[in-house]
């Protein structure tokens, strides 16, 4: 207080002794009473203290209130009161804001159209990885996270975000190293993202960093530029293979139903033929059994009747045969008028 009073007195010339031999030649500032100076200093200190007792926590933040360095409470969003003169201090932590860390690239800003702009720097030390089949792959990804526990985030570890970065890179390299290069480039991207997210979250909980992993997203997963043309040729060959497989599958879908229909038709015809033959055999068996019963009753009559029935069925199918002895006149050909057909109109008779 005395130092502040002396400073104000010197500023306004209070208590300054007159110049020796001046004879009143210099201009003297009016002397300010010491009580007024003390009152002014007290007012300034009071205003400063009043201004420092209120603080505001934004909706996406939490405030860690410390009293002489010891945490006394976690303040929610809103206007709050604290002890002045540095007794209470507040450290604001953005707990609801989604933060991110980028690997293999850096976002520098947004252009006029809203598109992200990226730096031209080389980050191959982060992105180049070795797959399980010893292929080099350039992997760029983003880890999105938020601070779930402000206390753990501030006090459990010195650099939690640096720890998050190191663990994310280590887990991603292990996940890529356990996969074939073709899988990493094509079908396994979602599975790798989910695996890395879960393992990084487990590490964050184990180290009590207070960080919650929201998502892990693979951005660009490509081969190195030196082998990009060869990779494009492989992709074209793979697409051609898929096209041929799809075309063959299309033909199979067309031909298989036709073949099945033909097979079902043949089976149905065979079953019908089998049924017909079985029924015919049963009919023949029944007829033979009936003839056998008649034969046992009258064998001679039955035999004669069967002989005549056989001749009646055979003779109409053969022509007439004339047996001529030597010296006889040749028979005159007989025209069968019943079988003669009328000649067509305009045909000679």
Short mmCIF file of C-alpha atoms in Angstrom, two decimals:
data_model
loop_
_atom_site.label_atom_id
_atom_site.label_comp_id
_atom_site.label_asym_id
_atom_site.label_seq_id
_atom_site.Cartn_x
_atom_site.Cartn_y
_atom_site.Cartn_z
CA UNK A 1 0.00 0.00 0.00
CA UNK A 2 2.84 2.39 0.84
CA UNK A 3 4.54 1.63 -2.47
CA UNK A 4 1.34 2.40 -4.36
CA UNK A 5 0.94 5.64 -2.41
CA UNK A 6 4.47 6.75 -3.20
CA UNK A 7 3.95 5.96 -6.88
CA UNK A 8 0.83 8.11 -7.06
CA UNK A 9 2.50 10.94 -5.11
CA UNK A 10 5.43 10.97 -7.48
CA UNK A 11 3.07 10.95 -10.44
CA UNK A 12 1.15 14.00 -9.28
CA UNK A 13 4.10 15.77 -7.65
CA UNK A 14 2.89 15.34 -4.13
CA UNK A 15 5.56 15.88 -1.46
CA UNK A 16 8.17 17.07 -4.03
CA UNK A 17 10.64 19.50 -2.33
CA UNK A 18 11.19 22.95 -3.94
CA UNK A 19 14.17 23.41 -6.20
CA UNK A 20 17.14 24.98 -4.46
CA UNK A 21 17.68 28.58 -5.47
CA UNK A 22 14.70 28.55 -7.63
CA UNK A 23 13.20 31.66 -6.15
CA UNK A 24 9.82 30.57 -7.28
CA UNK A 25 10.85 30.56 -10.92
CA UNK A 26 9.46 27.03 -11.64
CA UNK A 27 5.84 25.92 -11.83
CA UNK A 28 4.80 23.89 -8.81
CA UNK A 29 2.03 21.23 -9.09
CA UNK A 30 -0.55 21.28 -6.37
CA UNK A 31 0.19 18.95 -3.53
CA UNK A 32 -2.34 16.06 -3.18
CA UNK A 33 -3.19 14.96 0.34
CA UNK A 34 -2.00 11.47 1.29
CA UNK A 35 -5.48 10.39 2.39
CA UNK A 36 -6.91 11.12 -1.03
CA UNK A 37 -4.17 9.10 -2.66
CA UNK A 38 -4.85 6.14 -0.38
CA UNK A 39 -8.54 6.42 -1.15
CA UNK A 40 -7.87 6.37 -4.92
CA UNK A 41 -5.59 3.38 -4.66
CA UNK A 42 -8.15 1.55 -2.56
CA UNK A 43 -10.86 2.33 -5.11
CA UNK A 44 -8.72 0.95 -7.95
CA UNK A 45 -7.98 -2.20 -5.98
CA UNK A 46 -11.65 -2.60 -5.10
CA UNK A 47 -12.72 -2.21 -8.73
CA UNK A 48 -10.11 -4.73 -9.81
CA UNK A 49 -11.26 -7.16 -7.12
CA UNK A 50 -14.93 -6.78 -8.05
CA UNK A 51 -14.12 -7.35 -11.70
CA UNK A 52 -12.23 -10.54 -10.90
CA UNK A 53 -14.89 -12.26 -8.80
CA UNK A 54 -17.14 -13.10 -11.76
CA UNK A 55 -16.37 -15.46 -14.62
CA UNK A 56 -18.37 -17.07 -17.42
CA UNK A 57 -18.28 -20.67 -18.62
CA UNK A 58 -19.47 -21.15 -22.21
CA UNK A 59 -22.02 -23.89 -23.09
CA UNK A 60 -19.37 -26.16 -24.61
CA UNK A 61 -16.95 -25.74 -21.69
CA UNK A 62 -16.43 -26.77 -18.09
CA UNK A 63 -14.49 -24.68 -15.57
CA UNK A 64 -11.98 -26.24 -13.18
CA UNK A 65 -11.91 -23.94 -10.11
CA UNK A 66 -8.71 -24.03 -8.05
CA UNK A 67 -8.18 -22.33 -4.69
CA UNK A 68 -4.53 -21.80 -3.90
CA UNK A 69 -3.79 -24.52 -6.49
CA UNK A 70 -6.23 -27.10 -5.10
CA UNK A 71 -9.27 -28.06 -7.19
CA UNK A 72 -12.44 -27.24 -5.27
CA UNK A 73 -15.16 -27.76 -7.92
CA UNK A 74 -16.07 -28.19 -11.59
CA UNK A 75 -18.18 -25.26 -12.83
CA UNK A 76 -20.98 -25.86 -15.33
CA UNK A 77 -21.84 -23.41 -18.12
CA UNK A 78 -23.09 -20.01 -16.92
CA UNK A 79 -22.05 -17.02 -14.79
CA UNK A 80 -20.20 -17.89 -11.56
CA UNK A 81 -18.53 -16.24 -8.55
CA UNK A 82 -15.00 -16.83 -7.26
CA UNK A 83 -12.76 -15.32 -4.64
CA UNK A 84 -10.72 -12.36 -5.94
CA UNK A 85 -7.05 -11.39 -5.85
CA UNK A 86 -5.88 -14.72 -7.29
CA UNK A 87 -7.25 -16.77 -4.43
CA UNK A 88 -9.46 -18.69 -6.87
CA UNK A 89 -8.36 -19.40 -10.44
CA UNK A 90 -10.41 -20.97 -13.22
CA UNK A 91 -9.15 -23.13 -16.08
CA UNK A 92 -11.68 -23.56 -18.88
CA UNK A 93 -11.77 -26.89 -20.72
CA UNK A 94 -13.81 -27.45 -23.92
CA UNK A 95 -15.59 -30.71 -23.04
CA UNK A 96 -18.37 -30.62 -25.64
CA UNK A 97 -16.28 -29.53 -28.60
CA UNK A 98 -15.17 -32.27 -31.00
CA UNK A 99 -11.45 -31.91 -31.58
CA UNK A 100 -9.34 -33.73 -34.15
CA UNK A 101 -5.83 -34.84 -34.93
CA UNK A 102 -4.71 -35.33 -38.53
CA UNK A 103 -2.16 -37.91 -39.65
CA UNK A 104 -0.37 -37.74 -43.00
CA UNK A 105 -1.72 -34.29 -43.88
CA UNK A 106 -2.57 -30.92 -42.32
CA UNK A 107 -5.59 -28.69 -42.92
CA UNK A 108 -4.59 -25.04 -43.24
CA UNK A 109 -8.01 -23.43 -43.70
CA UNK A 110 -11.11 -23.13 -45.84
CA UNK A 111 -11.38 -21.34 -49.18
CA UNK A 112 -14.20 -19.06 -50.35
CA UNK A 113 -16.26 -22.02 -51.55
CA UNK A 114 -16.06 -23.78 -48.21
CA UNK A 115 -13.60 -26.44 -49.35
CA UNK A 116 -10.74 -27.41 -47.05
CA UNK A 117 -7.22 -26.36 -47.96
CA UNK A 118 -4.24 -28.53 -47.12
CA UNK A 119 -0.59 -27.78 -46.59
CA UNK A 120 2.02 -28.80 -49.13
CA UNK A 121 4.29 -30.26 -46.48
CA UNK A 122 5.49 -33.85 -46.61
CA UNK A 123 4.23 -36.07 -43.78
CA UNK A 124 5.42 -39.43 -45.07
CA UNK A 125 6.91 -40.23 -41.68
CA UNK A 126 3.34 -40.55 -40.40
CA UNK A 127 1.51 -42.01 -43.39
CA UNK A 128 3.85 -44.57 -44.99
CA UNK A 129 3.19 -48.03 -43.52
CA UNK A 130 4.04 -51.65 -44.25
CA UNK A 131 1.19 -54.11 -44.82
CA UNK A 132 1.16 -57.78 -43.87
CA UNK A 133 2.34 -58.84 -47.34
CA UNK A 134 5.26 -56.35 -47.21
CA UNK A 135 3.69 -53.70 -49.43
CA UNK A 136 4.17 -49.99 -48.67
CA UNK A 137 0.88 -48.09 -48.35
CA UNK A 138 0.28 -44.37 -47.84
CA UNK A 139 -2.45 -44.06 -45.18
CA UNK A 140 -3.99 -40.73 -44.14
CA UNK A 141 -6.52 -40.66 -41.31
CA UNK A 142 -8.25 -38.42 -38.77
CA UNK A 143 -8.94 -39.08 -35.09
CA UNK A 144 -11.88 -37.09 -33.70
CA UNK A 145 -12.15 -36.86 -29.92
CA UNK A 146 -13.51 -34.79 -27.08
CA UNK A 147 -12.50 -34.21 -23.47
CA UNK A 148 -14.86 -36.26 -21.31
CA UNK A 149 -13.20 -35.73 -17.89
CA UNK A 150 -11.53 -32.32 -17.33
CA UNK A 151 -9.84 -33.44 -14.09
CA UNK A 152 -8.12 -36.41 -15.71
CA UNK A 153 -7.27 -34.40 -18.80
CA UNK A 154 -5.47 -31.70 -16.76
CA UNK A 155 -3.83 -33.68 -13.97
CA UNK A 156 -3.44 -37.36 -14.93
CA UNK A 157 -0.88 -36.83 -17.69
CA UNK A 158 1.47 -34.05 -18.75
CA UNK A 159 0.66 -34.10 -22.49
CA UNK A 160 -2.51 -36.14 -23.10
CA UNK A 161 -2.94 -34.98 -26.70
CA UNK A 162 0.63 -36.00 -27.53
CA UNK A 163 -0.04 -39.37 -25.93
CA UNK A 164 -3.19 -39.71 -28.02
CA UNK A 165 -1.20 -38.99 -31.17
CA UNK A 166 1.53 -41.51 -30.41
CA UNK A 167 -0.93 -44.26 -29.49
CA UNK A 168 -3.09 -43.61 -32.57
CA UNK A 169 -0.11 -43.92 -34.90
CA UNK A 170 1.12 -47.08 -33.18
CA UNK A 171 -2.27 -48.80 -33.29
CA UNK A 172 -2.84 -47.84 -36.94
CA UNK A 173 0.53 -49.26 -37.97
CA UNK A 174 -0.23 -52.52 -36.20
CA UNK A 175 -3.70 -52.76 -37.77
CA UNK A 176 -2.32 -52.16 -41.28
CA UNK A 177 0.54 -54.59 -40.67
CA UNK A 178 -1.93 -57.36 -39.85
CA UNK A 179 -3.72 -57.00 -43.21
CA UNK A 180 -2.92 -57.69 -46.82
CA UNK A 181 -2.19 -54.61 -48.88
CA UNK A 182 -5.12 -55.29 -51.21
CA UNK A 183 -7.48 -55.50 -48.23
CA UNK A 184 -6.26 -52.22 -46.76
CA UNK A 185 -6.73 -50.50 -50.12
CA UNK A 186 -10.22 -51.89 -50.78
CA UNK A 187 -12.43 -53.91 -48.45
CA UNK A 188 -10.97 -53.60 -44.93
CA UNK A 189 -11.06 -49.81 -44.46
CA UNK A 190 -14.16 -49.70 -42.25
CA UNK A 191 -12.99 -52.66 -40.18
CA UNK A 192 -9.58 -51.07 -39.64
CA UNK A 193 -11.18 -47.76 -38.59
CA UNK A 194 -13.39 -49.46 -36.01
CA UNK A 195 -10.52 -51.57 -34.68
CA UNK A 196 -8.23 -48.55 -34.25
CA UNK A 197 -11.00 -46.55 -32.56
CA UNK A 198 -11.69 -49.30 -30.01
CA UNK A 199 -8.03 -49.96 -29.20
CA UNK A 200 -7.16 -46.27 -28.84
CA UNK A 201 -10.18 -45.76 -26.56
CA UNK A 202 -9.04 -48.64 -24.37
CA UNK A 203 -5.58 -47.08 -24.10
CA UNK A 204 -7.06 -43.67 -23.19
CA UNK A 205 -9.10 -45.27 -20.42
CA UNK A 206 -6.13 -47.31 -19.19
CA UNK A 207 -3.95 -44.19 -18.91
CA UNK A 208 -6.84 -42.11 -17.48
CA UNK A 209 -6.37 -39.26 -19.94
CA UNK A 210 -10.02 -38.14 -19.79
CA UNK A 211 -10.27 -38.35 -23.61
CA UNK A 212 -13.18 -40.01 -25.42
CA UNK A 213 -12.61 -41.14 -29.02
CA UNK A 214 -15.54 -40.17 -31.25
CA UNK A 215 -14.45 -41.60 -34.61
CA UNK A 216 -11.41 -42.74 -36.55
CA UNK A 217 -11.78 -42.09 -40.28
CA UNK A 218 -9.44 -43.24 -43.02
CA UNK A 219 -9.08 -40.47 -45.60
CA UNK A 220 -6.76 -41.40 -48.49
CA UNK A 221 -5.40 -44.95 -48.62
CA UNK A 222 -3.22 -45.25 -51.72
CA UNK A 223 0.06 -46.84 -52.78
CA UNK A 224 3.14 -44.62 -53.00
CA UNK A 225 3.38 -42.39 -56.04
CA UNK A 226 6.25 -44.40 -57.52
CA UNK A 227 4.05 -47.49 -57.96
CA UNK A 228 0.77 -45.71 -58.69
CA UNK A 229 0.69 -46.68 -62.43
CA UNK A 230 1.20 -50.35 -61.64
CA UNK A 231 -1.49 -50.17 -59.00
CA UNK A 232 -3.90 -48.63 -61.50
CA UNK A 233 -3.26 -51.51 -63.89
CA UNK A 234 -3.98 -53.99 -61.12
CA UNK A 235 -7.22 -52.18 -60.35
CA UNK A 236 -8.24 -52.26 -63.99
CA UNK A 237 -7.51 -55.99 -64.16
CA UNK A 238 -9.50 -56.55 -60.98
CA UNK A 239 -12.45 -54.59 -62.38
CA UNK A 240 -12.28 -56.58 -65.62
CA UNK A 241 -12.31 -59.77 -63.60
CA UNK A 242 -15.35 -58.60 -61.66
CA UNK A 243 -17.08 -57.69 -64.92
CA UNK A 244 -16.45 -61.12 -66.39
CA UNK A 245 -17.63 -62.79 -63.20
CA UNK A 246 -20.83 -60.75 -63.25
CA UNK A 247 -21.42 -61.56 -66.90
CA UNK A 248 -20.85 -65.26 -66.28
CA UNK A 249 -23.20 -65.09 -63.32
CA UNK A 250 -25.80 -63.42 -65.53
CA UNK A 251 -25.54 -66.20 -68.11
CA UNK A 252 -25.70 -68.79 -65.35
CA UNK A 253 -28.87 -67.20 -64.01
CA UNK A 254 -30.38 -67.45 -67.48
CA UNK A 255 -29.23 -70.96 -68.38
CA UNK A 256 -29.72 -72.71 -65.06
CA UNK A 257 -33.52 -72.17 -64.96
CA UNK A 258 -33.77 -73.43 -68.56
CA UNK A 259 -31.72 -76.50 -67.74
CA UNK A 260 -33.77 -77.13 -64.63
CA UNK A 261 -36.97 -76.81 -66.68
CA UNK A 262 -35.69 -79.29 -69.24
CA UNK A 263 -34.58 -81.65 -66.51
CA UNK A 264 -37.98 -81.44 -64.84
CA UNK A 265 -39.67 -82.11 -68.20
CA UNK A 266 -37.50 -85.16 -68.86
CA UNK A 267 -38.15 -86.42 -65.35
CA UNK A 268 -41.88 -85.91 -65.78
CA UNK A 269 -41.84 -87.74 -69.13
CA UNK A 270 -39.85 -90.58 -67.61
CA UNK A 271 -42.24 -90.82 -64.69
CA UNK A 272 -45.20 -90.80 -67.10
CA UNK A 273 -43.59 -93.48 -69.24
CA UNK A 274 -42.85 -95.56 -66.15
CA UNK A 275 -46.44 -95.22 -64.98
CA UNK A 276 -47.70 -96.18 -68.43
CA UNK A 277 -45.45 -99.23 -68.59
CA UNK A 278 -46.42 -100.31 -65.10
CA UNK A 279 -50.11 -99.95 -65.87
CA UNK A 280 -49.65 -101.80 -69.17
CA UNK A 281 -47.78 -104.60 -67.41
CA UNK A 282 -50.49 -104.81 -64.80
CA UNK A 283 -53.13 -105.00 -67.54
CA UNK A 284 -51.22 -107.73 -69.35
CA UNK A 285 -50.83 -109.59 -66.10
CA UNK A 286 -54.55 -109.33 -65.38
CA UNK A 287 -55.41 -110.50 -68.96
CA UNK A 288 -53.01 -113.42 -68.70
CA UNK A 289 -54.46 -114.38 -65.33
CA UNK A 290 -57.98 -114.31 -66.81
CA UNK A 291 -56.92 -116.45 -69.83
CA UNK A 292 -55.17 -118.86 -67.47
CA UNK A 293 -58.35 -119.31 -65.50
CA UNK A 294 -60.31 -119.99 -68.70
CA UNK A 295 -57.60 -122.33 -69.97
CA UNK A 296 -57.76 -124.38 -66.81
CA UNK A 297 -61.52 -124.67 -67.26
CA UNK A 298 -61.51 -125.52 -71.04
CA UNK A 299 -58.01 -125.98 -72.38
CA UNK A 300 -58.89 -127.08 -75.93
CA UNK A 301 -61.44 -124.39 -76.54
CA UNK A 302 -59.20 -121.72 -75.08
CA UNK A 303 -56.24 -122.85 -77.17
CA UNK A 304 -58.31 -122.80 -80.39
CA UNK A 305 -59.72 -119.38 -79.62
CA UNK A 306 -56.28 -117.96 -78.93
CA UNK A 307 -55.00 -119.45 -82.20
CA UNK A 308 -57.84 -117.92 -84.21
CA UNK A 309 -57.44 -114.55 -82.51
CA UNK A 310 -53.74 -114.59 -83.34
CA UNK A 311 -54.42 -115.38 -87.02
CA UNK A 312 -57.04 -112.66 -87.15
CA UNK A 313 -54.50 -110.18 -85.95
CA UNK A 314 -51.63 -111.33 -88.18
CA UNK A 315 -53.17 -112.22 -91.55
CA UNK A 316 -54.61 -108.76 -92.41
CA UNK A 317 -51.09 -107.33 -92.15
CA UNK A 318 -49.61 -109.54 -94.90
CA UNK A 319 -50.42 -109.77 -98.63
CA UNK A 320 -51.84 -112.75 -100.52
CA UNK A 321 -49.42 -115.49 -101.49
CA UNK A 322 -50.27 -117.72 -104.52
CA UNK A 323 -48.52 -121.06 -104.74
CA UNK A 324 -48.37 -122.16 -108.41
CA UNK A 325 -47.50 -125.62 -109.62
CA UNK A 326 -45.54 -126.34 -112.77
CA UNK A 327 -47.59 -126.17 -115.98
CA UNK A 328 -50.38 -124.03 -114.59
CA UNK A 329 -51.41 -120.79 -116.26
CA UNK A 330 -50.15 -117.70 -114.49
CA UNK A 331 -52.89 -115.97 -112.53
CA UNK A 332 -54.38 -112.75 -113.83
CA UNK A 333 -53.45 -109.73 -111.68
CA UNK A 334 -56.39 -108.48 -109.71
CA UNK A 335 -56.89 -104.78 -109.35
CA UNK A 336 -58.22 -103.81 -105.95
CA UNK A 337 -60.84 -101.25 -106.91
CA UNK A 338 -61.61 -100.46 -103.31
CA UNK A 339 -58.10 -99.13 -102.75
CA UNK A 340 -57.98 -97.15 -106.00
CA UNK A 341 -57.90 -93.38 -105.48
CA UNK A 342 -59.50 -90.95 -108.00
CA UNK A 343 -56.98 -89.22 -110.20
CA UNK A 344 -56.32 -85.58 -109.55
CA UNK A 345 -57.87 -83.02 -111.87
CA UNK A 346 -55.86 -82.61 -115.09
CA UNK A 347 -53.91 -85.86 -114.46
CA UNK A 348 -53.83 -88.47 -117.21
CA UNK A 349 -55.63 -91.72 -116.51
#
